[in-house]
C-alpha cells in the first residue's frame, strides 16, 4: 500500500472515530480548521502553501502530508512546492531537513499516483 493511500485511509478512519464521540469542542475546533482554509481574502492555494510551510517549521509530518496533498489538489507545480520548502527550511533551520526529505518523498509519490489515476 502506498504511503499516500495509507495516510489518507488512516486519517479518514480516525476522523470518523473522533467525530463519533460527538464532542462539541472537538467538532468546533475541526470546523475552525476547515473554515480557516476556505477561500477568503487569500485563495485556497496560498493558504495551503502557508499551512505547508508552517507544518514543516513545526515538524509535523502528518500535517506536512496533509498540506502536500492539498497543494497537489490545488495544482501546485514542483517549482512552487520547492519555494515553499526553501522558505520553511530558511525559517525552521537545519532541524527541518529530515522532514523536508520525507516531504519530497511524499510529493513524488503524490505525483506518481496522480499520473496513474489520470
Coordinates of C-alpha atoms in Angstrom, one line a residue:
X1 CA 0.0 0.0 0.0
X2 CA 1.3 3.4 -0.9
X3 CA 2.1 5.9 1.9
X4 CA -0.4 8.3 0.3
X5 CA -3.3 5.8 0.5
X6 CA -2.2 4.6 3.9
X7 CA -2.1 8.2 5.3
X8 CA -5.5 9.1 3.8
X9 CA -7.2 5.9 4.9
X10 CA -5.9 6.3 8.4
X11 CA -6.8 9.9 8.6
X12 CA -10.3 9.3 7.4
X13 CA -10.9 6.3 9.7
X14 CA -9.6 8.2 12.8
X15 CA -11.5 11.4 12.0
X16 CA -14.7 9.3 11.7
X17 CA -14.0 7.7 15.1
X18 CA -13.3 11.1 16.6
X19 CA -16.5 12.6 15.3
X20 CA -18.5 9.6 16.6
X21 CA -17.6 10.9 20.1
X22 CA -19.8 13.9 19.3
X23 CA -17.8 16.3 21.5
X24 CA -18.9 19.8 20.9
X25 CA -15.4 21.4 21.5
X26 CA -13.6 19.0 19.2
X27 CA -16.2 19.4 16.5
X28 CA -15.9 23.2 16.7
X29 CA -12.1 23.0 16.6
X30 CA -12.2 20.8 13.5
X31 CA -14.7 23.3 11.9
X32 CA -12.4 26.2 12.7
X33 CA -9.6 24.5 10.8
X34 CA -12.0 23.8 7.8
X35 CA -13.1 27.4 7.7
X36 CA -9.6 28.8 8.1
X37 CA -8.5 27.1 4.9
X38 CA -11.6 28.1 2.9
X39 CA -11.5 30.7 0.1
X40 CA -11.3 34.2 1.6
X41 CA -9.1 37.3 1.2
X42 CA -6.4 34.7 0.4
X43 CA -7.1 32.0 -2.1
X44 CA -7.1 28.3 -1.0
X45 CA -3.8 27.6 -2.8
X46 CA -2.0 30.4 -0.9
X47 CA -3.5 29.1 2.4
X48 CA -2.3 25.6 1.7
X49 CA 1.2 26.8 0.9
X50 CA 1.2 28.7 4.2
X51 CA -0.1 25.6 6.0
X52 CA 2.7 23.5 4.4
X53 CA 5.4 26.0 5.4
X54 CA 4.1 26.2 9.0
X55 CA 3.8 22.5 9.3
X56 CA 7.4 22.0 8.2
X57 CA 8.7 24.5 10.6
X58 CA 6.7 22.9 13.4
X59 CA 8.0 19.5 12.2
X60 CA 4.6 17.7 12.0
X61 CA 4.9 15.0 9.4
X62 CA 1.2 14.3 9.3
X63 CA 0.4 18.0 8.8
X64 CA 3.1 18.1 6.0
X65 CA 1.5 15.2 4.3
X66 CA -2.0 16.7 4.6
X67 CA -0.9 20.0 3.2
X68 CA 1.1 18.5 0.4
X69 CA -2.0 16.5 -0.6
X70 CA -4.0 19.7 -0.6
X71 CA -1.2 21.6 -2.5
X72 CA -1.3 18.8 -5.1
X73 CA -5.1 19.1 -5.4
X74 CA -4.6 22.9 -5.9
X75 CA -2.4 22.2 -8.9
X76 CA 1.0 23.3 -7.4
X77 CA 4.0 22.5 -9.6
X78 CA 7.4 21.4 -8.4
X79 CA 8.8 24.9 -8.6
X80 CA 6.1 26.3 -6.3
X81 CA 6.4 23.5 -3.8
X82 CA 10.2 23.8 -3.7
X83 CA 9.9 27.5 -3.0
X84 CA 7.7 26.7 0.0
X85 CA 10.2 24.1 1.1
X86 CA 13.0 26.7 0.8
X87 CA 11.1 29.2 2.9
X88 CA 10.3 26.5 5.5
X89 CA 14.0 25.4 5.7
X90 CA 15.1 29.0 6.0
X91 CA 12.7 29.8 8.8
X92 CA 13.0 26.5 10.6
X93 CA 16.7 25.8 10.2
X94 CA 18.5 22.6 9.6
X95 CA 16.3 20.7 12.0
X96 CA 13.6 20.8 9.3
X97 CA 15.8 18.9 6.8
X98 CA 14.7 15.3 7.8
X99 CA 11.0 16.5 7.4
X100 CA 12.0 18.1 4.1
X101 CA 13.3 14.8 2.9
X102 CA 10.1 13.0 3.8
X103 CA 8.1 15.8 2.2
X104 CA 10.0 15.4 -1.1
X105 CA 9.4 11.6 -1.0
X106 CA 5.7 12.1 -0.3
X107 CA 5.4 14.8 -3.0
X108 CA 7.0 12.4 -5.5
X109 CA 4.5 9.7 -4.6
X110 CA 1.6 12.1 -4.9
X111 CA 2.7 13.0 -8.4
X112 CA 3.2 9.3 -9.4
X113 CA -0.2 8.3 -8.1
X114 CA -1.8 11.3 -9.8
X115 CA -0.3 10.2 -13.1
X116 CA -1.6 6.7 -12.8
X117 CA -5.1 7.9 -11.9
X118 CA -5.3 10.3 -14.9

